[in-house]
mmCIF file of C-alpha atoms in Angstrom:
data_model
loop_
_atom_site.group_PDB
_atom_site.id
_atom_site.type_symbol
_atom_site.label_atom_id
_atom_site.label_comp_id
_atom_site.label_asym_id
_atom_site.label_seq_id
_atom_site.Cartn_x
_atom_site.Cartn_y
_atom_site.Cartn_z
ATOM 1 C CA MET A 1 77.042 98.841 160.544
ATOM 2 C CA ARG A 2 77.259 101.162 157.574
ATOM 3 C CA ARG A 3 76.516 99.969 154.086
ATOM 4 C CA ARG A 4 77.899 101.761 151.110
ATOM 5 C CA GLU A 5 78.421 100.978 147.476
ATOM 6 C CA ASP A 6 81.903 101.248 146.068
ATOM 7 C CA ARG A 7 81.512 102.755 142.615
ATOM 8 C CA THR A 8 85.229 103.377 142.088
ATOM 9 C CA SER A 9 86.137 99.768 141.465
ATOM 10 C CA SER A 10 85.788 98.256 138.008
ATOM 11 C CA ARG A 11 83.644 95.633 139.682
ATOM 12 C CA SER A 12 80.522 96.718 141.396
ATOM 13 C CA CYS A 13 80.660 95.640 144.983
ATOM 14 C CA VAL A 14 79.042 96.478 148.248
ATOM 15 C CA LEU A 15 81.225 97.165 151.252
ATOM 16 C CA CYS A 16 79.854 96.617 154.686
ATOM 17 C CA THR A 17 81.993 98.265 157.271
ATOM 18 C CA ALA A 18 81.717 98.402 161.004
ATOM 19 C CA ASP A 19 84.830 99.554 162.708
ATOM 20 C CA GLU A 20 88.371 100.271 161.511
ATOM 21 C CA GLU A 21 89.511 96.630 161.793
ATOM 22 C CA ASP A 22 86.651 95.333 159.691
ATOM 23 C CA HIS A 23 87.343 98.084 157.160
ATOM 24 C CA SER A 24 90.981 97.066 156.774
ATOM 25 C CA LEU A 25 90.059 93.396 156.430
ATOM 26 C CA VAL A 26 87.633 94.234 153.683
ATOM 27 C CA ARG A 27 90.217 96.404 151.920
ATOM 28 C CA GLU A 28 92.765 93.598 152.094
ATOM 29 C CA ALA A 29 90.293 91.112 150.659
ATOM 30 C CA MET A 30 89.481 93.529 147.841
ATOM 31 C CA LEU A 31 93.169 93.984 147.007
ATOM 32 C CA GLY A 32 93.673 90.226 146.999
ATOM 33 C CA ASP A 33 90.734 89.709 144.661
ATOM 34 C CA GLU A 34 91.893 92.535 142.468
ATOM 35 C CA LYS A 35 95.383 91.102 142.249
ATOM 36 C CA LYS A 36 94.034 87.736 141.193
ATOM 37 C CA GLY A 37 91.505 89.384 138.887
ATOM 38 C CA ARG A 38 93.740 91.960 137.170
ATOM 39 C CA TYR A 39 94.997 89.530 134.586
ATOM 40 C CA ALA A 40 92.051 87.175 134.600
ATOM 41 C CA ARG A 41 90.955 87.918 131.038
ATOM 42 C CA GLN A 42 94.397 87.376 129.514
ATOM 43 C CA ILE A 43 95.131 84.313 131.634
ATOM 44 C CA LEU A 44 92.348 82.751 129.591
ATOM 45 C CA LEU A 45 94.724 83.057 126.608
ATOM 46 C CA PHE A 46 97.975 81.730 128.024
ATOM 47 C CA GLY A 47 97.332 80.433 131.521
ATOM 48 C CA GLU A 48 98.848 81.423 134.849
ATOM 49 C CA GLY A 49 102.128 80.001 133.600
ATOM 50 C CA GLY A 50 102.143 82.544 130.791
ATOM 51 C CA GLN A 51 101.313 85.334 133.220
ATOM 52 C CA LYS A 52 104.222 84.309 135.445
ATOM 53 C CA LYS A 53 106.517 84.472 132.426
ATOM 54 C CA LEU A 54 105.368 88.031 131.718
ATOM 55 C CA LYS A 55 105.945 88.918 135.342
ATOM 56 C CA SER A 56 109.509 87.631 135.205
ATOM 57 C CA THR A 57 110.310 89.553 131.994
ATOM 58 C CA ARG A 58 112.087 92.892 132.086
ATOM 59 C CA VAL A 59 111.644 95.099 129.073
ATOM 60 C CA PHE A 60 113.539 98.074 127.714
ATOM 61 C CA ILE A 61 111.343 100.637 126.026
ATOM 62 C CA ALA A 62 113.405 102.957 123.862
ATOM 63 C CA GLY A 63 111.458 106.183 123.772
ATOM 64 C CA ALA A 64 108.440 107.612 125.569
ATOM 65 C CA GLY A 65 106.907 109.244 122.510
ATOM 66 C CA GLY A 66 104.099 108.131 120.237
ATOM 67 C CA LEU A 67 105.068 104.507 119.860
ATOM 68 C CA GLY A 68 106.610 104.357 123.316
ATOM 69 C CA SER A 69 103.348 105.552 124.879
ATOM 70 C CA ALA A 70 101.252 102.792 123.374
ATOM 71 C CA ILE A 71 103.942 100.193 124.039
ATOM 72 C CA ALA A 72 104.465 101.218 127.647
ATOM 73 C CA PHE A 73 100.786 101.414 128.537
ATOM 74 C CA TYR A 74 99.956 97.999 127.168
ATOM 75 C CA MET A 75 103.033 96.329 128.606
ATOM 76 C CA ALA A 76 102.324 97.766 132.037
ATOM 77 C CA ALA A 77 98.694 96.716 131.849
ATOM 78 C CA ALA A 78 99.685 93.217 130.730
ATOM 79 C CA GLY A 79 101.915 92.796 133.758
ATOM 80 C CA PHE A 80 105.430 92.688 132.358
ATOM 81 C CA GLY A 81 107.310 92.599 135.638
ATOM 82 C CA GLY A 82 109.909 95.249 134.904
ATOM 83 C CA ILE A 83 109.798 98.209 132.549
ATOM 84 C CA ARG A 84 112.750 100.486 131.937
ATOM 85 C CA ILE A 85 111.660 103.419 129.819
ATOM 86 C CA VAL A 86 114.295 105.771 128.464
ATOM 87 C CA ASP A 87 113.818 109.162 126.852
ATOM 88 C CA CYS A 88 115.879 112.350 126.922
ATOM 89 C CA ASP A 89 113.145 114.755 125.783
ATOM 90 C CA VAL A 90 110.654 116.972 127.593
ATOM 91 C CA VAL A 91 106.941 117.053 126.893
ATOM 92 C CA GLU A 92 105.876 119.666 124.334
ATOM 93 C CA LEU A 93 102.431 120.740 123.236
ATOM 94 C CA SER A 94 102.817 119.208 119.765
ATOM 95 C CA ASN A 95 103.396 115.810 121.415
ATOM 96 C CA LEU A 96 99.961 115.639 123.009
ATOM 97 C CA ASN A 97 98.040 114.530 119.910
ATOM 98 C CA ARG A 98 99.633 111.110 120.214
ATOM 99 C CA GLN A 99 101.975 110.694 123.173
ATOM 100 C CA ILE A 100 99.309 109.487 125.528
ATOM 101 C CA LEU A 101 101.658 108.775 128.404
ATOM 102 C CA HIS A 102 101.727 112.533 128.940
ATOM 103 C CA ALA A 103 98.994 114.977 129.849
ATOM 104 C CA GLN A 104 98.578 118.750 129.594
ATOM 105 C CA ALA A 105 99.896 119.104 133.147
ATOM 106 C CA ASP A 106 103.159 117.410 132.098
ATOM 107 C CA LEU A 107 104.206 120.126 129.652
ATOM 108 C CA GLY A 108 107.869 120.883 130.228
ATOM 109 C CA ARG A 109 108.462 117.715 132.288
ATOM 110 C CA ALA A 110 110.933 115.044 131.306
ATOM 111 C CA LYS A 111 108.985 112.469 129.302
ATOM 112 C CA ALA A 112 110.543 109.556 131.157
ATOM 113 C CA LEU A 113 109.383 110.944 134.506
ATOM 114 C CA SER A 114 105.913 111.684 133.199
ATOM 115 C CA ALA A 115 105.845 108.129 131.855
ATOM 116 C CA TYR A 116 106.791 106.785 135.251
ATOM 117 C CA ASP A 117 103.764 108.409 136.888
ATOM 118 C CA SER A 118 101.394 107.131 134.207
ATOM 119 C CA LEU A 119 102.687 103.576 134.312
ATOM 120 C CA ALA A 120 102.807 103.388 138.104
ATOM 121 C CA GLY A 121 99.193 104.532 138.107
ATOM 122 C CA ILE A 122 98.162 101.922 135.550
ATOM 123 C CA ASN A 123 99.781 99.026 137.375
ATOM 124 C CA PRO A 124 101.405 99.490 140.795
ATOM 125 C CA GLU A 125 102.327 95.788 140.884
ATOM 126 C CA ILE A 126 105.169 96.103 138.387
ATOM 127 C CA GLU A 127 108.561 97.724 138.670
ATOM 128 C CA VAL A 128 109.019 100.833 136.557
ATOM 129 C CA GLU A 129 112.307 102.578 136.018
ATOM 130 C CA ALA A 130 112.418 105.913 134.232
ATOM 131 C CA VAL A 131 115.705 107.072 132.779
ATOM 132 C CA VAL A 132 116.202 110.592 131.445
ATOM 133 C CA GLU A 133 119.038 110.012 128.990
ATOM 134 C CA ARG A 134 119.756 109.980 125.293
ATOM 135 C CA ILE A 135 120.528 106.426 124.211
ATOM 136 C CA SER A 136 124.012 106.282 122.689
ATOM 137 C CA GLU A 137 126.750 103.812 121.827
ATOM 138 C CA GLU A 138 128.433 104.801 125.085
ATOM 139 C CA ASN A 139 125.533 104.073 127.440
ATOM 140 C CA VAL A 140 123.336 101.486 125.687
ATOM 141 C CA ASP A 141 125.097 98.492 127.254
ATOM 142 C CA ASP A 142 124.623 99.932 130.681
ATOM 143 C CA LEU A 143 121.004 100.872 130.010
ATOM 144 C CA LEU A 144 120.197 97.365 128.828
ATOM 145 C CA GLN A 145 121.580 95.620 131.917
ATOM 146 C CA GLY A 146 119.055 93.119 133.170
ATOM 147 C CA CYS A 147 116.645 93.584 130.253
ATOM 148 C CA ASP A 148 115.302 90.664 128.271
ATOM 149 C CA MET A 149 114.033 92.494 125.208
ATOM 150 C CA ILE A 150 114.040 95.826 123.424
ATOM 151 C CA MET A 151 110.888 97.651 122.324
ATOM 152 C CA ASP A 152 111.453 100.121 119.501
ATOM 153 C CA GLY A 153 109.886 103.493 120.148
ATOM 154 C CA MET A 154 112.552 105.516 118.362
ATOM 155 C CA ASP A 155 112.029 108.181 115.730
ATOM 156 C CA SER A 156 115.109 107.795 113.557
ATOM 157 C CA PHE A 157 116.977 105.009 111.867
ATOM 158 C CA PRO A 158 120.420 105.812 113.307
ATOM 159 C CA SER A 159 118.861 105.224 116.748
ATOM 160 C CA ARG A 160 117.264 102.027 115.518
ATOM 161 C CA TYR A 161 120.525 100.746 114.108
ATOM 162 C CA LEU A 162 122.028 101.346 117.545
ATOM 163 C CA LEU A 163 119.281 99.234 119.129
ATOM 164 C CA ASN A 164 119.815 96.594 116.457
ATOM 165 C CA ARG A 165 123.516 96.340 117.239
ATOM 166 C CA ALA A 166 122.768 96.139 120.944
ATOM 167 C CA ALA A 167 120.195 93.397 120.387
ATOM 168 C CA LEU A 168 122.699 91.406 118.331
ATOM 169 C CA LYS A 169 125.440 91.870 120.913
ATOM 170 C CA ARG A 170 123.217 90.779 123.797
ATOM 171 C CA ALA A 171 121.298 88.163 121.774
ATOM 172 C CA ILE A 172 117.941 89.546 122.866
ATOM 173 C CA PRO A 173 114.928 90.239 120.661
ATOM 174 C CA LEU A 174 114.187 93.625 119.172
ATOM 175 C CA PHE A 175 110.570 94.409 118.417
ATOM 176 C CA HIS A 176 110.719 96.991 115.628
ATOM 177 C CA GLY A 177 108.025 99.466 114.735
ATOM 178 C CA ALA A 178 107.862 102.770 112.898
ATOM 179 C CA ILE A 179 105.174 105.166 111.715
ATOM 180 C CA SER A 180 104.491 108.083 109.462
ATOM 181 C CA GLY A 181 101.045 109.558 109.137
ATOM 182 C CA TYR A 182 98.609 106.737 108.424
ATOM 183 C CA GLN A 183 101.384 104.264 107.558
ATOM 184 C CA GLY A 184 103.283 101.956 109.816
ATOM 185 C CA GLN A 185 105.465 98.884 109.817
ATOM 186 C CA ALA A 186 106.466 96.247 112.333
ATOM 187 C CA THR A 187 108.670 93.182 112.491
ATOM 188 C CA THR A 188 110.416 91.019 115.080
ATOM 189 C CA ILE A 189 114.173 90.593 115.138
ATOM 190 C CA ILE A 190 115.561 87.573 116.990
ATOM 191 C CA PRO A 191 119.365 87.475 116.789
ATOM 192 C CA GLY A 192 120.618 84.224 115.323
ATOM 193 C CA LYS A 193 117.137 83.202 114.243
ATOM 194 C CA THR A 194 116.084 85.965 111.846
ATOM 195 C CA ALA A 195 117.510 88.675 109.683
ATOM 196 C CA CYS A 196 118.526 91.772 111.607
ATOM 197 C CA LEU A 197 117.225 95.273 111.064
ATOM 198 C CA SER A 198 120.173 96.183 108.848
ATOM 199 C CA CYS A 199 119.478 93.193 106.593
ATOM 200 C CA LEU A 200 115.986 94.597 106.039
ATOM 201 C CA PHE A 201 116.885 98.275 105.923
ATOM 202 C CA PRO A 202 120.504 98.469 104.728
ATOM 203 C CA ARG A 203 120.487 102.259 104.805
ATOM 204 C CA ALA A 204 118.573 104.968 106.590
ATOM 205 C CA PRO A 205 116.150 107.108 104.589
ATOM 206 C CA PRO A 206 116.921 110.831 104.250
ATOM 207 C CA PRO A 207 115.991 112.600 107.496
ATOM 208 C CA ALA A 208 112.600 114.314 107.485
ATOM 209 C CA THR A 209 109.905 115.273 109.973
ATOM 210 C CA ALA A 210 107.311 112.560 109.823
ATOM 211 C CA PRO A 211 103.624 113.449 110.164
ATOM 212 C CA ALA A 212 102.104 111.601 113.111
ATOM 213 C CA ILE A 213 98.685 110.701 114.394
ATOM 214 C CA GLY A 214 98.025 108.857 117.617
ATOM 215 C CA SER A 215 95.932 106.072 116.193
ATOM 216 C CA THR A 216 98.777 104.888 113.954
ATOM 217 C CA CYS A 217 101.082 104.845 116.973
ATOM 218 C CA GLY A 218 98.425 102.775 118.712
ATOM 219 C CA VAL A 219 98.208 100.233 115.902
ATOM 220 C CA ILE A 220 101.933 99.723 115.515
ATOM 221 C CA GLY A 221 102.750 99.979 119.219
ATOM 222 C CA SER A 222 100.079 97.374 119.938
ATOM 223 C CA ILE A 223 101.520 95.054 117.310
ATOM 224 C CA GLU A 224 104.939 95.342 118.934
ATOM 225 C CA VAL A 225 103.464 94.486 122.329
ATOM 226 C CA THR A 226 101.488 91.577 120.921
ATOM 227 C CA GLU A 227 104.705 90.227 119.433
ATOM 228 C CA ALA A 228 106.450 90.545 122.793
ATOM 229 C CA ILE A 229 103.630 88.743 124.587
ATOM 230 C CA LYS A 230 103.681 85.948 122.022
ATOM 231 C CA TYR A 231 107.448 85.662 122.326
ATOM 232 C CA VAL A 232 107.333 85.364 126.108
ATOM 233 C CA THR A 233 104.317 83.056 126.338
ATOM 234 C CA GLY A 234 105.274 80.962 123.323
ATOM 235 C CA LYS A 235 101.932 81.459 121.603
ATOM 236 C CA GLY A 236 101.133 82.173 117.978
ATOM 237 C CA ARG A 237 103.421 82.945 115.070
ATOM 238 C CA LEU A 238 105.936 85.743 115.354
ATOM 239 C CA LEU A 239 106.735 88.257 112.640
ATOM 240 C CA LYS A 240 110.039 86.521 112.018
ATOM 241 C CA ASN A 241 111.463 87.571 108.644
ATOM 242 C CA ARG A 242 108.066 89.114 107.908
ATOM 243 C CA LEU A 243 107.482 92.833 107.635
ATOM 244 C CA LEU A 244 103.936 93.863 108.433
ATOM 245 C CA LEU A 245 102.797 96.993 106.606
ATOM 246 C CA TRP A 246 99.825 98.997 107.853
ATOM 247 C CA ASP A 247 98.036 101.463 105.596
ATOM 248 C CA GLY A 248 95.472 103.251 107.692
ATOM 249 C CA LEU A 249 94.081 105.224 104.767
ATOM 250 C CA GLU A 250 93.220 102.037 102.908
ATOM 251 C CA GLY A 251 92.467 100.162 106.105
ATOM 252 C CA CYS A 252 94.650 97.230 105.188
ATOM 253 C CA LEU A 253 97.541 95.177 106.435
ATOM 254 C CA GLU A 254 100.022 93.574 104.075
ATOM 255 C CA GLU A 255 103.021 91.429 104.634
ATOM 256 C CA VAL A 256 106.297 90.976 102.773
ATOM 257 C CA SER A 257 108.981 88.471 103.633
ATOM 258 C CA TYR A 258 112.711 89.137 103.901
ATOM 259 C CA GLU A 259 115.893 87.186 104.502
ATOM 260 C CA PRO A 260 119.162 87.555 106.353
ATOM 261 C CA SER A 261 121.724 89.119 104.057
ATOM 262 C CA PRO A 262 125.209 87.596 103.878
ATOM 263 C CA TYR A 263 126.423 91.120 103.036
ATOM 264 C CA CYS A 264 124.848 92.681 106.120
ATOM 265 C CA ARG A 265 127.355 94.920 107.855
ATOM 266 C CA GLU A 266 125.939 94.006 111.268
ATOM 267 C CA CYS A 267 125.061 90.310 111.361
ATOM 268 C CA ARG A 268 126.578 88.898 108.138
ATOM 269 C CA GLY A 269 123.358 86.955 107.655
ATOM 270 C CA LEU A 270 123.718 85.158 110.983
ATOM 271 C CA GLY A 271 120.111 83.954 111.034
ATOM 272 C CA ARG A 272 120.289 82.565 107.522
ATOM 273 C CA ASP A 273 120.213 78.891 108.362
ATOM 274 C CA ALA A 274 117.884 79.156 111.354
ATOM 275 C CA MET B 1 105.971 93.384 85.017
ATOM 276 C CA LEU B 2 103.362 94.657 87.457
ATOM 277 C CA ILE B 3 104.517 97.279 89.925
ATOM 278 C CA SER B 4 102.692 98.410 93.081
ATOM 279 C CA MET B 5 103.784 101.961 93.729
ATOM 280 C CA PRO B 6 104.249 103.559 97.179
ATOM 281 C CA ASP B 7 101.032 105.554 96.740
ATOM 282 C CA GLY B 8 99.042 102.348 96.178
ATOM 283 C CA SER B 9 98.653 102.768 92.424
ATOM 284 C CA ARG B 10 99.697 100.038 90.017
ATOM 285 C CA ARG B 11 101.713 100.288 86.851
ATOM 286 C CA GLU B 12 102.488 97.822 84.153
ATOM 287 C CA LEU B 13 106.011 98.077 82.810
ATOM 288 C CA SER B 14 106.957 96.319 79.637
ATOM 289 C CA ARG B 15 110.686 96.269 79.427
ATOM 290 C CA ALA B 16 113.644 93.986 79.353
ATOM 291 C CA GLU B 17 114.958 92.624 82.605
ATOM 292 C CA ALA B 18 116.849 95.248 84.569
ATOM 293 C CA ARG B 19 118.302 95.879 87.982
ATOM 294 C CA ILE B 20 115.743 97.141 90.448
ATOM 295 C CA GLU B 21 117.871 100.215 91.078
ATOM 296 C CA GLU B 22 117.503 101.170 87.411
ATOM 297 C CA ILE B 23 113.764 100.544 87.466
ATOM 298 C CA LEU B 24 113.409 102.827 90.481
ATOM 299 C CA LYS B 25 115.312 105.611 88.782
ATOM 300 C CA GLU B 26 113.157 105.193 85.690
ATOM 301 C CA LEU B 27 110.080 105.599 87.889
ATOM 302 C CA GLY B 28 111.541 108.696 89.513
ATOM 303 C CA ILE B 29 111.839 107.070 92.941
ATOM 304 C CA ASN B 30 114.778 107.675 95.263
ATOM 305 C CA PRO B 31 116.190 104.224 96.101
ATOM 306 C CA GLU B 32 117.207 105.518 99.535
ATOM 307 C CA GLU B 33 113.572 105.988 100.548
ATOM 308 C CA VAL B 34 112.215 102.573 99.632
ATOM 309 C CA ILE B 35 112.580 98.842 99.895
ATOM 310 C CA VAL B 36 111.337 96.606 97.108
ATOM 311 C CA ALA B 37 109.612 93.248 97.305
ATOM 312 C CA LYS B 38 109.852 91.017 94.249
ATOM 313 C CA ASN B 39 107.117 88.388 94.209
ATOM 314 C CA GLY B 40 106.475 88.976 97.909
ATOM 315 C CA ARG B 41 110.073 88.926 99.114
ATOM 316 C CA ILE B 42 112.276 91.938 99.868
ATOM 317 C CA VAL B 43 115.273 91.935 97.548
ATOM 318 C CA PRO B 44 118.379 94.099 97.243
ATOM 319 C CA GLU B 45 118.341 96.754 94.557
ATOM 320 C CA ASP B 46 120.997 94.997 92.517
ATOM 321 C CA GLU B 47 118.595 92.136 91.914
ATOM 322 C CA ALA B 48 117.158 91.873 88.428
ATOM 323 C CA ALA B 49 113.446 91.982 87.668
ATOM 324 C CA GLY B 50 111.359 91.731 84.538
ATOM 325 C CA GLY B 51 108.938 89.517 82.639
ATOM 326 C CA SER B 52 106.080 88.384 84.870
ATOM 327 C CA ASP B 53 107.653 89.556 88.113
ATOM 328 C CA GLN B 54 105.508 91.524 90.520
ATOM 329 C CA LEU B 55 107.228 94.325 92.352
ATOM 330 C CA LYS B 56 105.958 96.118 95.398
ATOM 331 C CA ILE B 57 107.763 99.357 96.189
ATOM 332 C CA VAL B 58 107.461 100.262 99.862
ATOM 333 C CA ARG B 59 108.308 103.688 101.148
ATOM 334 C CA PHE B 60 109.388 102.562 104.582
ATOM 335 C CA VAL B 61 108.790 104.858 107.505
ATOM 336 C CA HIS B 62 110.944 106.001 110.389
ATOM 337 C CA GLY B 63 108.842 108.011 112.782
ATOM 338 C CA GLY B 64 107.903 107.041 116.280
#
């Protein structure tokens, strides 16, 4: 009988192994405990029923950049059952200050494929699909097949308007977020129940390269994920017709309300009476 | 009329009621770069503001 301590597990445990059969039995027991224990701390918030709902939810993460990294990591860790992450870019050195899905060794790799490895490593229990494509009007319907919600990790408003139109067409929620430097914003779009993104932002700002720091991506990406969890589990109050504004320099969060616009070119104020 | 500017500063503007678009131009702000909340609610730029209204001008962001 050999006694050894397993220091690799997040729990400290002592493994007693004799022969190969005993070793495999112990390993199986450990995996079973781990599976039950992985979500134990969040099950305290929304019960096993809530966890099952997360498991049965398939999410579309548009972008594997700064926001997409934070979103994808936390959704994988939380146990969303299916993640489809789409990005057409390759990893560059200037990405690594904030795009934490990717490491130094991933330079030059397709971001979606790098993301796949990271997410599969975080949580092998979920299904991850990595798609190396630019999201466009021509392919967005196809890309969204089977997905229950859209997570905004885009870096331009034309792309976001595309996601908005797709969300409206498929009647699925869009969890919007955007950043620049220490500033960020987030809101939740539920077609038919809230204003759409075009009601809130009727026109795109002039294009410009936004400064970016990882911690802002973390704040806003986390807010998007929290919204998605609340939506699926039915807990809390969503950012419906509320725009959350983060100012990291001041260390403050503010909120402004908005309404569906009857003049909106996309939804004609569809959520007005909801 | 109290105005919260995008940089966090506050300005008091004493003027007759005007369209928000005009107020933005007077402040030297490009309307394409901002959204404006009047008394806590985002409003279109053709909405009028004045008197005791409180405006918050938000330079919304687009990065990701």
